mmCIF file of C-alpha atoms in Angstrom:
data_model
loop_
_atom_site.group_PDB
_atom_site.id
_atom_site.type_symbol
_atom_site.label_atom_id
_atom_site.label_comp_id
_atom_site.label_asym_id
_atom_site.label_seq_id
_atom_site.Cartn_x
_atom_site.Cartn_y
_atom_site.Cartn_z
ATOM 1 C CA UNK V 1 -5.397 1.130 0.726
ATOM 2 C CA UNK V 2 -3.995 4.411 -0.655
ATOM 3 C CA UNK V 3 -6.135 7.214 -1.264
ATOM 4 C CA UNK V 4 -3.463 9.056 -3.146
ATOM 5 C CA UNK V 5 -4.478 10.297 -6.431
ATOM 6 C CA UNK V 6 -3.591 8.610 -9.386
ATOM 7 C CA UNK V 7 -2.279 11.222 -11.688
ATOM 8 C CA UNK V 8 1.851 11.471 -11.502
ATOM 9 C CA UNK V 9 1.449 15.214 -11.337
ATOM 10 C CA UNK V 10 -1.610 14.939 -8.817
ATOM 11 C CA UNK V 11 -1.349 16.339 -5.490
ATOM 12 C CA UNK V 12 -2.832 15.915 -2.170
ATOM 13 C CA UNK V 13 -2.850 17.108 1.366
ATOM 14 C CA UNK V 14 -4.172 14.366 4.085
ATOM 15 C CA UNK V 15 -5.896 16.619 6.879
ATOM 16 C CA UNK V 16 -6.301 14.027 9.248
ATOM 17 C CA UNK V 17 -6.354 9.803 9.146
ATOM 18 C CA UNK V 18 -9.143 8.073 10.491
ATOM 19 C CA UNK V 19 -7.530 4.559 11.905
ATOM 20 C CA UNK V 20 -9.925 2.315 11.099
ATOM 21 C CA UNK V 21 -13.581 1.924 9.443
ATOM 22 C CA UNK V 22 -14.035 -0.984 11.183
ATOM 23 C CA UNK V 23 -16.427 -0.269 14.180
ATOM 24 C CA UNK V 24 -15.435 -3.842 15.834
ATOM 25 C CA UNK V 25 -12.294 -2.782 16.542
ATOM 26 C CA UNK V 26 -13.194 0.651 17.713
ATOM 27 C CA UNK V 27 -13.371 2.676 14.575
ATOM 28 C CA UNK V 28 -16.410 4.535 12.417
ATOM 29 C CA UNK V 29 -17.546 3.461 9.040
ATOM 30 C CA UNK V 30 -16.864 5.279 6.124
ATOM 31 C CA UNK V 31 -20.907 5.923 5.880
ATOM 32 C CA UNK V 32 -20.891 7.195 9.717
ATOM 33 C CA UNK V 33 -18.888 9.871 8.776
ATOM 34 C CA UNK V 34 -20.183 10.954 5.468
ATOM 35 C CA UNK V 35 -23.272 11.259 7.328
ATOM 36 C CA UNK V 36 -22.247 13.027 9.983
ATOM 37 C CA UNK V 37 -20.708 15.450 7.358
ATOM 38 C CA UNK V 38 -23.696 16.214 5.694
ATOM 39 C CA UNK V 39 -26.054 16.432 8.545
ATOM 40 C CA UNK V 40 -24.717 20.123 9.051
ATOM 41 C CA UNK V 41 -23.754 19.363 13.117
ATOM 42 C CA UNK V 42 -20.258 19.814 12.493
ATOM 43 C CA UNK V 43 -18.823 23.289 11.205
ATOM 44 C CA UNK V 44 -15.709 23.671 9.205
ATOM 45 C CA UNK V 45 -14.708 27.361 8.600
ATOM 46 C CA UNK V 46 -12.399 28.971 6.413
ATOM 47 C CA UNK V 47 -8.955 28.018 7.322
ATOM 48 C CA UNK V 48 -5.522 29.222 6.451
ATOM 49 C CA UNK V 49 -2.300 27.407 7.436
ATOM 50 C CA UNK V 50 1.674 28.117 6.569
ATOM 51 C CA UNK V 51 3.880 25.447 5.952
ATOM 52 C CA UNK V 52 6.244 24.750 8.469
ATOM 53 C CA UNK V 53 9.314 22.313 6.480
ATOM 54 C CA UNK V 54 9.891 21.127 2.883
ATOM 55 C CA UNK V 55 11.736 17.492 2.609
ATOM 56 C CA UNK V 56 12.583 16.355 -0.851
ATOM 57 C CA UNK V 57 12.687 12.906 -0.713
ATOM 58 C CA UNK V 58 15.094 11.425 -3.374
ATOM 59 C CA UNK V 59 12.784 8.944 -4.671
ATOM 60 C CA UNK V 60 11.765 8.013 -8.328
ATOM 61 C CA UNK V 61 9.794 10.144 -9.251
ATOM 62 C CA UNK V 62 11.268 12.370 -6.825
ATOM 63 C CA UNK V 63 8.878 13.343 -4.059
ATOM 64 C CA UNK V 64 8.343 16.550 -1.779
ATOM 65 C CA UNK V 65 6.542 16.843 1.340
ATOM 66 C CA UNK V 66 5.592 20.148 2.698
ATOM 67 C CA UNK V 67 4.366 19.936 6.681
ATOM 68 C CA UNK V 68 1.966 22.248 8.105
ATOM 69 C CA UNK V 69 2.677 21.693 11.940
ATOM 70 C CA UNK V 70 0.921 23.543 14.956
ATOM 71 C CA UNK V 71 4.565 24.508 16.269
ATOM 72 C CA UNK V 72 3.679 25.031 20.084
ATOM 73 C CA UNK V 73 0.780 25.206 22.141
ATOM 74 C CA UNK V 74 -1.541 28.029 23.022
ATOM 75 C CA UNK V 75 -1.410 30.131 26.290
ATOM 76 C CA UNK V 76 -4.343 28.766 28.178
ATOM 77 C CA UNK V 77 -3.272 31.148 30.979
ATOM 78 C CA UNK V 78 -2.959 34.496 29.071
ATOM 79 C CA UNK V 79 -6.064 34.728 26.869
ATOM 80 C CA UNK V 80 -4.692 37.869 24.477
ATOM 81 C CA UNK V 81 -1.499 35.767 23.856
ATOM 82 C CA UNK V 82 -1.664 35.392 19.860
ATOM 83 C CA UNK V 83 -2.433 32.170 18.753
ATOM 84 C CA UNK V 84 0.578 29.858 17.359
ATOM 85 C CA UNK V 85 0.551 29.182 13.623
ATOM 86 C CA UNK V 86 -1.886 26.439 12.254
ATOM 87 C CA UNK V 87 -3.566 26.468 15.217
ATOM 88 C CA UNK V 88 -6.968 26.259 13.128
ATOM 89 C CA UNK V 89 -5.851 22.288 12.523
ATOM 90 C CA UNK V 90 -6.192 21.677 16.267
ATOM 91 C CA UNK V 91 -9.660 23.144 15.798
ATOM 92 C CA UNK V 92 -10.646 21.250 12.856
ATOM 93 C CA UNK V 93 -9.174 17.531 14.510
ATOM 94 C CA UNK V 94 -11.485 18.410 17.695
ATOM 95 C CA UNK V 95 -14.475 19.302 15.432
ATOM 96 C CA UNK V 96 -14.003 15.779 13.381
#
């Protein structure tokens, strides 16, 4: 099932992909996490990314993907080492 919009000049960015809703083969129902979501436990804030690539795929209609990738990891050993870019989606995953 595609959960792409349906409008040709529609866009949409897919923060993360749940594998399955099926709990009997180890997944959460689509209900599970609305609920979840609105019970207030888990706390999304303000996030800004930068993209990392643009591919233009030569498809009809032609199609362009723009990544936002967490480019390296962060310095667990030196704390006041700056973050890497995007690390907020690493954040966001673990919070989900």
């Amino acid at each position: 099932k595609s959960f792409k919009l349906a409008a040709k000049d529609s866009a949409h960015v897919e923060i993360m992909r749940i594998g399955t809703y099926k709990p009997e083969w180890g997944g959460i129902s689509e209900n599970e996490i609305i609920d979840v979501l609105k019970s207030g436990k888990i706390l999304i804030p303000q996030i800004e990314v930068l993209p990392t690539a643009v591919v233009a795929y030569g498809d009809t209609p032609p199609e362009l993907e723009i990544r936002f990738d967490m480019p390296f990891a962060p310095d667990f050993v030196d704390m006041t080492a700056e973050l890497p870019p995007n690390w907020q989606f690493r954040f966001f995953h673990n919070q989900l």
